[in-house]
Short mmCIF file of C-alpha atoms and ligand atoms in Angstrom, two decimals:
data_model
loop_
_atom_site.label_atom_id
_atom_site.label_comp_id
_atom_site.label_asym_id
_atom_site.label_seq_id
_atom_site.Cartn_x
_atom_site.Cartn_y
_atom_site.Cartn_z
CA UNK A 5 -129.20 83.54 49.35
CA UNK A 6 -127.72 81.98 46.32
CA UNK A 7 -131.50 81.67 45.03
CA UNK A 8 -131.85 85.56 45.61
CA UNK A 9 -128.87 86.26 43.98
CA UNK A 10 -129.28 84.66 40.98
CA UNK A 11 -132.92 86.10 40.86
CA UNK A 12 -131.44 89.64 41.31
CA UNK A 13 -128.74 88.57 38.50
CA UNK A 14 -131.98 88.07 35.99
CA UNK A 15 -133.69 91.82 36.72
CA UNK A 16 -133.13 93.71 33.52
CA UNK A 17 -134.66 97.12 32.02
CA UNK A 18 -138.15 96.94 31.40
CA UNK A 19 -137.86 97.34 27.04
CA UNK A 20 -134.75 94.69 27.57
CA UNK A 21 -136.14 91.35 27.94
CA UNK A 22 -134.56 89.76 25.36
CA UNK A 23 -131.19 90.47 23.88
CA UNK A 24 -132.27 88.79 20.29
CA UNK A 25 -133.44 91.91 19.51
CA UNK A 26 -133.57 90.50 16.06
CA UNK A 27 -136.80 91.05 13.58
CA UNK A 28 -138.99 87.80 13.16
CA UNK A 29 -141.44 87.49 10.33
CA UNK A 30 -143.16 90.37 9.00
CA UNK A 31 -142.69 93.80 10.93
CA UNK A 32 -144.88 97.44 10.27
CA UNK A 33 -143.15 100.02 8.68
CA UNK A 34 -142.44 103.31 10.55
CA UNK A 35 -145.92 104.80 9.01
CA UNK A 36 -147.64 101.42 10.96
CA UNK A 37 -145.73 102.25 13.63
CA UNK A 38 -147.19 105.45 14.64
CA UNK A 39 -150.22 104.45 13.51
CA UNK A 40 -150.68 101.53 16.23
CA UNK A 41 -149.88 104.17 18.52
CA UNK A 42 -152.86 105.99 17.95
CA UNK A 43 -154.60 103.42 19.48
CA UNK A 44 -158.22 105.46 19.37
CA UNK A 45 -159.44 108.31 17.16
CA UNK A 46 -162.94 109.48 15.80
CA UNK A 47 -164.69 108.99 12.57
CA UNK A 48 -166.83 111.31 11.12
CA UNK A 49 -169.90 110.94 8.55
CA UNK A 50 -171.18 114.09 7.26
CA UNK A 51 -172.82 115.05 4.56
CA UNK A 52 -176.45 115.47 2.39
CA UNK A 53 -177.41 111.99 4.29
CA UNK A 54 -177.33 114.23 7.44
CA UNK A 55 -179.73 116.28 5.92
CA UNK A 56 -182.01 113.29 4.43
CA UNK A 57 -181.78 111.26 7.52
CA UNK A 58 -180.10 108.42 4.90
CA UNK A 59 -177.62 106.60 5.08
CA UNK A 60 -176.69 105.36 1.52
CA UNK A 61 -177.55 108.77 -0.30
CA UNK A 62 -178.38 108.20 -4.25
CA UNK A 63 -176.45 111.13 -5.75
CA UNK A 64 -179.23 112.79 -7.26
CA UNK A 65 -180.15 114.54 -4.10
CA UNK A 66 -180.43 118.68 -4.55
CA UNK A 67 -176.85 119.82 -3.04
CA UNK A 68 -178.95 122.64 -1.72
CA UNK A 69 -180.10 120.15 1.39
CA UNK A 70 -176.61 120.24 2.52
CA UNK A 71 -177.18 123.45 4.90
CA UNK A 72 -175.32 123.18 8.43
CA UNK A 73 -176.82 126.23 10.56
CA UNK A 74 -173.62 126.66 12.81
CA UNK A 75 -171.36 124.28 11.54
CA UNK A 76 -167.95 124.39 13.32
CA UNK A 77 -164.79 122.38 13.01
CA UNK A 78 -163.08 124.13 15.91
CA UNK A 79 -166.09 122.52 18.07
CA UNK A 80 -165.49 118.95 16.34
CA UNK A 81 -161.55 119.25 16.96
CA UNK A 82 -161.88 120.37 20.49
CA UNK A 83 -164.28 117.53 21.41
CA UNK A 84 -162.18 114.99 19.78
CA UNK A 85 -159.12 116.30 21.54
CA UNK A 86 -161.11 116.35 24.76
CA UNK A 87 -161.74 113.11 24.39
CA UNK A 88 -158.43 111.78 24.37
CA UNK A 89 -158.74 110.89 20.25
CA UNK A 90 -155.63 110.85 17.99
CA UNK A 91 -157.40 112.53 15.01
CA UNK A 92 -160.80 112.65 12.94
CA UNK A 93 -161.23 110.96 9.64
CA UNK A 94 -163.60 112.67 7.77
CA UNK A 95 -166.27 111.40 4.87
CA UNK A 96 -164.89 114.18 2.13
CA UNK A 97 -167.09 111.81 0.03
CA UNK A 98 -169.36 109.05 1.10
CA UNK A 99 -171.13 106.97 -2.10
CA UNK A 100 -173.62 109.68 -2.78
CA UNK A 101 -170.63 111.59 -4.44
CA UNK A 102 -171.33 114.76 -2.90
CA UNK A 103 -167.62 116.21 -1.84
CA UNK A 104 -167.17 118.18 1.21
CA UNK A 105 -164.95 120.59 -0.56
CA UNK A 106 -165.31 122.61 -4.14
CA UNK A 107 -163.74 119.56 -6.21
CA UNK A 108 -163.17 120.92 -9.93
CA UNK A 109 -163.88 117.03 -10.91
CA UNK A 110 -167.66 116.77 -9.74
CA UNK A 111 -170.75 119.07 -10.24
CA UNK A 112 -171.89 117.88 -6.44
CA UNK A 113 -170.23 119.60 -3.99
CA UNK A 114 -170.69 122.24 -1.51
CA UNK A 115 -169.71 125.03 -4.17
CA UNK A 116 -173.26 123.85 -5.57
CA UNK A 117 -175.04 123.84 -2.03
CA UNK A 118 -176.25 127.38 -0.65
CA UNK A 119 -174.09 126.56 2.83
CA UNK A 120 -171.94 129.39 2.79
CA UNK A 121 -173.06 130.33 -0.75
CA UNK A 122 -171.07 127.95 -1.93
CA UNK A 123 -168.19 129.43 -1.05
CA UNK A 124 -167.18 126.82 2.31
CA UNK A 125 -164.88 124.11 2.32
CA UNK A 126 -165.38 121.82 5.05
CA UNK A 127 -162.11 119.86 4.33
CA UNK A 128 -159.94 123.24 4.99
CA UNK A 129 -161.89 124.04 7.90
CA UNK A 130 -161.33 120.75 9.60
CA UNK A 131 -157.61 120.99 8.85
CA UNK A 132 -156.75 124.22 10.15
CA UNK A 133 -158.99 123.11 13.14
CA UNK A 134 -157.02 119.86 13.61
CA UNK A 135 -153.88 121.53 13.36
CA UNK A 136 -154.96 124.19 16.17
CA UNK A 137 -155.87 121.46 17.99
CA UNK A 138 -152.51 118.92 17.90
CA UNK A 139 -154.49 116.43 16.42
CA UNK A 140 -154.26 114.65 13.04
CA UNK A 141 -156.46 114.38 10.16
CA UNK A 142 -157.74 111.47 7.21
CA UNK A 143 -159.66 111.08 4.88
CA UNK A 144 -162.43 108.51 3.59
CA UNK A 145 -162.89 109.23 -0.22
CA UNK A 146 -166.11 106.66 -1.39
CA UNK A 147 -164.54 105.10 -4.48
CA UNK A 148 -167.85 104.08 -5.16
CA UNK A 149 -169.84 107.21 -6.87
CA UNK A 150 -173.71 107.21 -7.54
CA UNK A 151 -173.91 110.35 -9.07
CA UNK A 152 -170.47 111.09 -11.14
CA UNK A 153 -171.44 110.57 -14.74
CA UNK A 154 -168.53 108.91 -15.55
CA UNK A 155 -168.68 106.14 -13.44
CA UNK A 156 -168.78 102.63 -14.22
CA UNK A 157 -166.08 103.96 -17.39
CA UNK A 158 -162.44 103.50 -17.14
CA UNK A 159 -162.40 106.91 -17.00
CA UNK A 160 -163.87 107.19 -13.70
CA UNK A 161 -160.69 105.78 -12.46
CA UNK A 162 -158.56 109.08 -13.59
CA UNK A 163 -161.17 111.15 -12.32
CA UNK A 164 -160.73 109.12 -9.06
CA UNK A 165 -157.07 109.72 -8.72
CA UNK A 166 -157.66 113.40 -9.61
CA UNK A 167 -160.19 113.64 -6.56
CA UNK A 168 -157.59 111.96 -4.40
CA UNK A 169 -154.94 114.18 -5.60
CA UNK A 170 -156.81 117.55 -4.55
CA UNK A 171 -157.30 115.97 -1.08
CA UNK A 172 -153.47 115.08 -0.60
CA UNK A 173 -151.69 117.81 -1.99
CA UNK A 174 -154.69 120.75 -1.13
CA UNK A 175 -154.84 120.38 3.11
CA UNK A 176 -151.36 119.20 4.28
CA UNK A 177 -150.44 115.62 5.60
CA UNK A 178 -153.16 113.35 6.33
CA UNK A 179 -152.70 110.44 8.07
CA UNK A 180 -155.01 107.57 7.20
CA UNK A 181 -157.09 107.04 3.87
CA UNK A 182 -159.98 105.21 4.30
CA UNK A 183 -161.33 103.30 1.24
CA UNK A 184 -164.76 101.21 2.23
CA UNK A 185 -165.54 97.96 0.45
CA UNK A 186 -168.90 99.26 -0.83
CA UNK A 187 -169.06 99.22 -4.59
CA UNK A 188 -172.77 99.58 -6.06
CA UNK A 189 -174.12 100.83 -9.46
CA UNK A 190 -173.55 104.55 -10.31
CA UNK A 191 -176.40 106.91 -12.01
CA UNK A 192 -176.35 105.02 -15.10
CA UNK A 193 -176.73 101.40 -13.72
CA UNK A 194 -172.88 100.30 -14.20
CA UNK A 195 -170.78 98.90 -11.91
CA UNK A 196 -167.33 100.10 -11.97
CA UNK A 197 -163.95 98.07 -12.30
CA UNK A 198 -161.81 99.64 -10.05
CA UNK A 199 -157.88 100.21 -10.43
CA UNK A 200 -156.50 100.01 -6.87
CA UNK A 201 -153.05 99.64 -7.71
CA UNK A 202 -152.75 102.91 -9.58
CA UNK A 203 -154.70 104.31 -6.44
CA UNK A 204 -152.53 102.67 -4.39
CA UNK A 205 -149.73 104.01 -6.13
CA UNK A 206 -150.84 107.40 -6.60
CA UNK A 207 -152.39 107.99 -2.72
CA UNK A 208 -148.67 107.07 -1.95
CA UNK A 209 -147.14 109.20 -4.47
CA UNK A 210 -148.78 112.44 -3.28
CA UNK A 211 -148.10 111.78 0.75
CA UNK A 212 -145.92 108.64 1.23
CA UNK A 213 -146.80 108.49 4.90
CA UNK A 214 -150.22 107.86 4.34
CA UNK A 215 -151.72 104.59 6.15
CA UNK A 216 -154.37 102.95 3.97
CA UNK A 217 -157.72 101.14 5.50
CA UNK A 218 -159.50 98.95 2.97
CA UNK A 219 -160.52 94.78 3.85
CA UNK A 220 -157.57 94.22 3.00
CA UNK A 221 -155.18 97.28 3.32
CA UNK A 222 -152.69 97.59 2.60
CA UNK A 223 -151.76 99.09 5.40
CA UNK A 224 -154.20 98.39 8.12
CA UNK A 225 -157.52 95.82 7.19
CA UNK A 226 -161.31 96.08 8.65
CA UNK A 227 -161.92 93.80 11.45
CA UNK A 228 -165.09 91.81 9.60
CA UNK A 229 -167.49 93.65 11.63
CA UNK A 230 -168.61 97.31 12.72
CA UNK A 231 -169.37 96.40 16.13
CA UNK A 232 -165.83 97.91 16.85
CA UNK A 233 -164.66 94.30 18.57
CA UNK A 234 -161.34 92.48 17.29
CA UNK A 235 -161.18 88.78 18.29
CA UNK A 236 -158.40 88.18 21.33
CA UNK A 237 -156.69 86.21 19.14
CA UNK A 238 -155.16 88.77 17.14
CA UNK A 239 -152.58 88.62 14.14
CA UNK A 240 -151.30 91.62 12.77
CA UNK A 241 -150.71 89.56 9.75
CA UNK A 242 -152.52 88.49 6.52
CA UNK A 243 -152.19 86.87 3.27
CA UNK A 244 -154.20 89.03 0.61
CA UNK A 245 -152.96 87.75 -2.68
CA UNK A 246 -156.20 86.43 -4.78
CA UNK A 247 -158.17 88.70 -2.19
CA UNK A 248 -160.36 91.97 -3.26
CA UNK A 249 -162.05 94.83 -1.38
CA UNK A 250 -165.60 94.35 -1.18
CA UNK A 251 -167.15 91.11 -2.28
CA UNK A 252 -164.05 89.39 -2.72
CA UNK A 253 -162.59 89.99 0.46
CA UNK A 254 -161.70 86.62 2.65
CA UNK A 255 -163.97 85.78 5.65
CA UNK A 256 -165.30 87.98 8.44
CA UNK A 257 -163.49 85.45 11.02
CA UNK A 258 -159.96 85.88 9.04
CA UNK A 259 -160.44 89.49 9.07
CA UNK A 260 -161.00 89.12 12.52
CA UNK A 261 -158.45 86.73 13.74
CA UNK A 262 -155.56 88.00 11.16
CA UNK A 263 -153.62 84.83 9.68
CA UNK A 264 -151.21 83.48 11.77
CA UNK A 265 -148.41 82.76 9.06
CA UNK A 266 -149.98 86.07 7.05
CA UNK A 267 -147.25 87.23 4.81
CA UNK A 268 -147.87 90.85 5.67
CA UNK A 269 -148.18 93.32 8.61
CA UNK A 270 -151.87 94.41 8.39
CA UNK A 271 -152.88 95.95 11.56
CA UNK A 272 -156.55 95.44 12.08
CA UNK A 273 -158.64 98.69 12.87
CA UNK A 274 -161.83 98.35 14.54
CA UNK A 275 -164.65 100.67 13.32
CA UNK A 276 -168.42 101.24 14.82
CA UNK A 277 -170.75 104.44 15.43
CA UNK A 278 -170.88 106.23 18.93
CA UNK A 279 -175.02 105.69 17.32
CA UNK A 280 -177.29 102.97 15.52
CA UNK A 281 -176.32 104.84 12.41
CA UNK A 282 -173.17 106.46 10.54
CA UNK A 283 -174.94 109.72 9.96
CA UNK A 284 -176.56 111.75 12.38
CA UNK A 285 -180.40 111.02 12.48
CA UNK A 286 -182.32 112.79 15.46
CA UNK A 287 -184.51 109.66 15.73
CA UNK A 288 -181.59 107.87 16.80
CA UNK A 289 -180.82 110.10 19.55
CA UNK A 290 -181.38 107.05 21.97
CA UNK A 291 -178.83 104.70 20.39
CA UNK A 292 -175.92 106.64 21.83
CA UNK A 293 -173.74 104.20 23.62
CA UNK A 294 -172.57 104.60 27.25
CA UNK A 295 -169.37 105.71 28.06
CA UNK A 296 -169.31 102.15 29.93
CA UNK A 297 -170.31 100.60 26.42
CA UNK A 298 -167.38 101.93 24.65
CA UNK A 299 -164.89 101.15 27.12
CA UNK A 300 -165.86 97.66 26.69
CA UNK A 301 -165.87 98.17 23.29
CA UNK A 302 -162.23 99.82 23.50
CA UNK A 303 -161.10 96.42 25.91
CA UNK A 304 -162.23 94.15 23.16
CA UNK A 305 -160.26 96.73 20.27
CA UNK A 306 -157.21 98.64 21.42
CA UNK A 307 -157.15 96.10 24.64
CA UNK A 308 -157.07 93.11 21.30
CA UNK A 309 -154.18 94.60 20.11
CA UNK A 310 -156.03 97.13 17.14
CA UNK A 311 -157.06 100.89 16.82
CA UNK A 312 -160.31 101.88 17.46
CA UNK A 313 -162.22 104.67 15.00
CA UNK A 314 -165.59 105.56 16.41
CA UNK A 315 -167.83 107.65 14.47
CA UNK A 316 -169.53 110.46 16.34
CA UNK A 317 -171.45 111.95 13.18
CA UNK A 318 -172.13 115.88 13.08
CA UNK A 319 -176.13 116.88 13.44
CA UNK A 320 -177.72 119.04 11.25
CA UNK A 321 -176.33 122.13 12.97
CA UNK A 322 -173.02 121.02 12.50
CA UNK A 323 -172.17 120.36 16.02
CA UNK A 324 -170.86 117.35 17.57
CA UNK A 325 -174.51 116.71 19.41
CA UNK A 326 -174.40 117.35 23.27
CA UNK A 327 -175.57 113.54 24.05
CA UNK A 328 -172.36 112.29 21.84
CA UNK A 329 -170.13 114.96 23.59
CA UNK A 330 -171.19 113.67 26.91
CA UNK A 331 -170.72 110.19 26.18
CA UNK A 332 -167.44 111.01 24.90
CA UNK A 333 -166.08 112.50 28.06
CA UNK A 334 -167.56 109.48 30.40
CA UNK A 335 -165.55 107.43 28.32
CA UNK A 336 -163.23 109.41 28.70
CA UNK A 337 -163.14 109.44 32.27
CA UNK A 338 -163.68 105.65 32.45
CA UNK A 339 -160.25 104.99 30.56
CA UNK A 340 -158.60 107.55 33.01
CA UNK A 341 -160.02 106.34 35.93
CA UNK A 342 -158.81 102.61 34.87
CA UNK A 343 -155.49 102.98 34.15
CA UNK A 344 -154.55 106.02 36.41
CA UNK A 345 -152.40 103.64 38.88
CA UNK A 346 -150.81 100.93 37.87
CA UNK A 347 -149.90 98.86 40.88
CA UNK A 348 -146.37 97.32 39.05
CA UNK A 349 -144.83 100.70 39.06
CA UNK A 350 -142.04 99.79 41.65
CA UNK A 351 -142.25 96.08 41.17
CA UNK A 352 -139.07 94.66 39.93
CA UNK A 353 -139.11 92.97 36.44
CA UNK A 354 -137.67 89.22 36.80
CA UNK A 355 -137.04 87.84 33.20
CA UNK A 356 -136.23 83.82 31.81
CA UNK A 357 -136.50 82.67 28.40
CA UNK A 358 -139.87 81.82 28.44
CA UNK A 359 -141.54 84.10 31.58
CA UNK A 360 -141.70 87.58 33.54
CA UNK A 361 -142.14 87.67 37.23
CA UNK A 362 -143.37 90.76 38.86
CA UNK A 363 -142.59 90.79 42.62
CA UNK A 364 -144.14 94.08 43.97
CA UNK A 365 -143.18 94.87 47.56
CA UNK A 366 -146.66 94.24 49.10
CA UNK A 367 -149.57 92.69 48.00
CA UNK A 368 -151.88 94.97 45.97
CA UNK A 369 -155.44 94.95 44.47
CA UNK A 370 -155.62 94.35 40.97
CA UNK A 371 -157.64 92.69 38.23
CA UNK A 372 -156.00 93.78 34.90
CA UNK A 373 -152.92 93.09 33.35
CA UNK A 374 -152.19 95.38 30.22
CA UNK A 375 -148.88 93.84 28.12
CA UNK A 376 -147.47 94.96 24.98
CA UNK A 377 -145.19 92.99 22.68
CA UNK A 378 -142.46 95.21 20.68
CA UNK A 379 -143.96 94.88 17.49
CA UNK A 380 -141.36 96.48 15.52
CA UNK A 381 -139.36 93.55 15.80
CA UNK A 382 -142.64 91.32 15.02
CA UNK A 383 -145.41 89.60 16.55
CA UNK A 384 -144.10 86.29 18.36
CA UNK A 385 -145.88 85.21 21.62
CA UNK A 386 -149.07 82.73 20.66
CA UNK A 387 -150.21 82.09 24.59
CA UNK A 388 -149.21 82.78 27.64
CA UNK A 389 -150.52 81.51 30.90
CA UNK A 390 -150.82 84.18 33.97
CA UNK A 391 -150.48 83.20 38.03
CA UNK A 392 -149.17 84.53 41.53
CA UNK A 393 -149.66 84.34 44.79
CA UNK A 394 -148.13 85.63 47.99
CA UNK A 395 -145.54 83.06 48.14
CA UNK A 396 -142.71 82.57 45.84
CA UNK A 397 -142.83 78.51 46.56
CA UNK A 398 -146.61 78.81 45.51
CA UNK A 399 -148.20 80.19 42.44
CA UNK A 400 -151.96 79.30 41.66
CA UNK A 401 -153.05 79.95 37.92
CA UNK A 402 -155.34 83.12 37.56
CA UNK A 403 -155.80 83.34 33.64
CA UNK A 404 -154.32 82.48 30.02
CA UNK A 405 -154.69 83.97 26.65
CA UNK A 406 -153.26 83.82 23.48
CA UNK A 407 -151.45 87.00 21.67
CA UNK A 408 -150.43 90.36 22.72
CA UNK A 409 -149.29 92.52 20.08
CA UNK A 410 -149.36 96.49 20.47
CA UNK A 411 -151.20 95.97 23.85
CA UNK A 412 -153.58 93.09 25.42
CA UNK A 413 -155.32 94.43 28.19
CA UNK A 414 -156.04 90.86 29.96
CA UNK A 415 -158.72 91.13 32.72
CA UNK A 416 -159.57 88.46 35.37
CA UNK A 417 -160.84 88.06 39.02
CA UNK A 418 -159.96 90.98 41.40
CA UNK A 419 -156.67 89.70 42.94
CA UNK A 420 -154.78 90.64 46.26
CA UNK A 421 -150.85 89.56 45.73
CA UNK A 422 -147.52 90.33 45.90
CA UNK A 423 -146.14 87.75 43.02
CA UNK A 424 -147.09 87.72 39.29
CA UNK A 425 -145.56 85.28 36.77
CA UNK A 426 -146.49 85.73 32.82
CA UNK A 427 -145.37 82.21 31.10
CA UNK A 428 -144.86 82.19 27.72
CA UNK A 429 -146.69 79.02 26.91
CA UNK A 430 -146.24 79.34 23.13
CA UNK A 431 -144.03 82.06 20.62
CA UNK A 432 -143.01 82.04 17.39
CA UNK A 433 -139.47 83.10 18.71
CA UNK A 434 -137.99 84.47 21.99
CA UNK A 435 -140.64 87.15 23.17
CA UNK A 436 -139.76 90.68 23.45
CA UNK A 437 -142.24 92.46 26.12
CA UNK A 438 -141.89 96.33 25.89
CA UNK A 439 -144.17 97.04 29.05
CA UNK A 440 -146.27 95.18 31.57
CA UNK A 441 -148.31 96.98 34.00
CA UNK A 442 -151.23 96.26 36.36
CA UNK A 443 -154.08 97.81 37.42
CA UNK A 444 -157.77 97.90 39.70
CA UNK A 445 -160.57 98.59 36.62
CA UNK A 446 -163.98 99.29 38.48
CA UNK A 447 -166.79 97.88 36.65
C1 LIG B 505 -169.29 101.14 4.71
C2 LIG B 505 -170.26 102.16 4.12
O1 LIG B 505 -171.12 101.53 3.18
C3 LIG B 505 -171.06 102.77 5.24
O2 LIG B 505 -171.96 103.73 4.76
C4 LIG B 505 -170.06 103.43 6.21
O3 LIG B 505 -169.39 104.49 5.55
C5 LIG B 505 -169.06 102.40 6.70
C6 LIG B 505 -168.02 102.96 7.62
O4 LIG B 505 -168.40 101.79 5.60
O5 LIG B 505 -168.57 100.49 3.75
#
């Protein structure tokens, strides 16, 4: 009785687990925030490439190529929405230079292409689509040009920050940027020296709620690969001082892992193609990944504690292609199916310094166990260990793993049990756990 009691005494609201609800270490701003809520959203190259079947265009291409028969955002936004996606960030310009809408700084745009006779936008399109839709919109601008006559000149750098500032002030709020690490010769062989911090400055100047991608932010970082997979050690944390985009960015694995004493919150973002390539090429038709396939790609991203942006490229037509569309919705399905029931839902929450107990009031079936750390006090648990069993007096270890972060979805052995017991092996400070829930994930 007295045991019970005191067990009873220790069951406290499920965002309440620790009353140090103090910050510890670096913590995301609002912007970072939302943004790790997001958890999944598309990606979208389109472009002349589309057209070429390339997939570094050289600038010099006749705009005229760029000719989608039917192309229509509404289709794009729809899908995406479908598919349970935040938003779509669009390529307004990939390297090649050629800008999806009628920039007044560049002679390669669709006002020189015969689409529409040159009289289409495809940025303003997508934006009024995404805004029918609910769903948000970014924005990858290529810093690095091949066909802009000015590039590899200081003066490319204005012209840069001009671009930018037609995207961010032209279509209302966008919420990411996406700057790639890419940074080749332009049309006249020269490499160009690029001024991020009066990007920086300037992107944040024109919408201050902007999240920025780049290697290294600074906002949110690139994972060190575009397989879409984020290590299950994950730190929302890196150091980036002496660190540039591109060449000079620090190792794949740091990227990766995050640094564990990183000096700033730099959410990782996961990014890989729904295909083989980033553009569409009908040859590639057969590369398009399972729905299975990108659920396993979306455990080892969003379930690792990152976003996940997944490209599903426009064809020629300018339709998201019916094999993409389909593969979108079995993923789709596959994430509903997973976490439709989650078996804690009545349990009772039973909190210590250092563990939670689930007691549920019959055994169930279950073989995930999806936590979430409240980030916007900081990141703080480093492992935990996870058991249960049927009898209070006897727990048997099922699995361990190291952080959480905006979610961990931890999977293990198909269980049938009553008792669950998360022990914080290792934190930083006290851990605050915002949700815990369990679930049956067919595979
Ligand atoms: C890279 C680019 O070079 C690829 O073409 C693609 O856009 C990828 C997402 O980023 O840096």
């Amino acid at each position: 009785m007295k045991k019970l009691l005191f067990a009873l005494a220790l069951i406290i609201s499920a965002n309440n687990f620790s009353n140090a609800q103090e910050k510890y270490g670096p913590t995301p701003t609002k912007e970072q925030l939302a943004w790790h809520d997001k958890e999944f959203y598309l990606f979208m190259h389109f472009g002349p490439n589309t057209f070429t079947d390339l997939e570094w265009g050289h600038g010099s291409e006749n705009p005229n190529v760029f000719n989608p028969s039917a192309l229509d955002c509404n289709q794009w936004a729809r899908i995406a929405k479908a598919a349970g996606a935040k938003g779509i960030v669009i390529t307004a310009k990939h390297h090649d230079g050629f800008c999806l809408w009628p920039s007044k700084y560049s002679k390669h745009t669709v006002r020189e292409s015969s689409w529409k006779d040159g009289k289409g936008d495809v940025i303003k399109m997508l934006s009024e689509a995404c805004k029918k839709e609910g769903i948000e919109m970014g924005v990858y601008i290529s810093p690095w040009d091949r066909n802009h006559p000015q590039y590899g000149t200081p003066a490319y750098n204005d012209i840069y920050i001009n671009t930018m500032k037609e995207l961010l002030t032209g279509y209302g709020k966008f919420f990411e940027l996406w700057w790639d690490g890419a940074n080749g010769e332009g049309p006249n062989g020269k490499k160009q020296v690029y001024d991020f911090t009066r990007f920086k400055d300037s992107a944040l100047r024109y919408q201050p709620q902007i999240v920025i991608f780049s290697d290294i932010g600074p906002h949110i970082r690139w994972v060190g690969n575009e397989n879409g997979i984020i290590n299950s050690t994950n730190w929302n944390l890196l150091d980036t001082a002496g660190f540039k985009r591109g060449e000079g960015a620090p190792p794949n694995d740091t990227l990766n892992i995050g640094n564990y004493n990183g000096k700033h919150w730099i959410g990782a973002e996961a990014d890989v193609s729904i295909r083989k390539g980033w553009f569409y090429h009908k040859e590639e038709d057969n590369t398009v990944k399972s729905g299975k396939t990108l659920f396993d790609i979306y455990l080892k991203s969003v379930g690792h504690g990152g976003n996940l942006i997944l490209n599903v490229p426009p064809n020629r037509k300018g339709l998201i292609d019916p094999l993409d569309s389909a593969a979108l919705m079995s993923f789709k399905n596959i994430r509903e199916q997973a976490f439709k029931t989650n078996v804690f839902k009545n349990a009772k929450w039973l909190t210590t310094k250092n563990s939670i107990e689930i007691h549920m009031n019959q055994a169930r079936d279950f073989n995930a166990i999806v936590l979430k750390e409240k980030i916007s006090l900081g990141q703080r648990v480093v492992k935990f260990e996870i058991s249960g069993g049927n009898d209070l007096e006897h727990f048997e270890p099922i699995t361990s793993g190291t952080t959480i972060g905006h979610k961990r979805i931890i999977q293990f052995p198909r269980q049938h049990i009553k008792y669950i017991r998360v022990k914080f092996t290792q934190y930083k400070a006290k851990p605050i756990i915002s949700d815990i829930s369990g679930y049956l994930i067919s595979n």
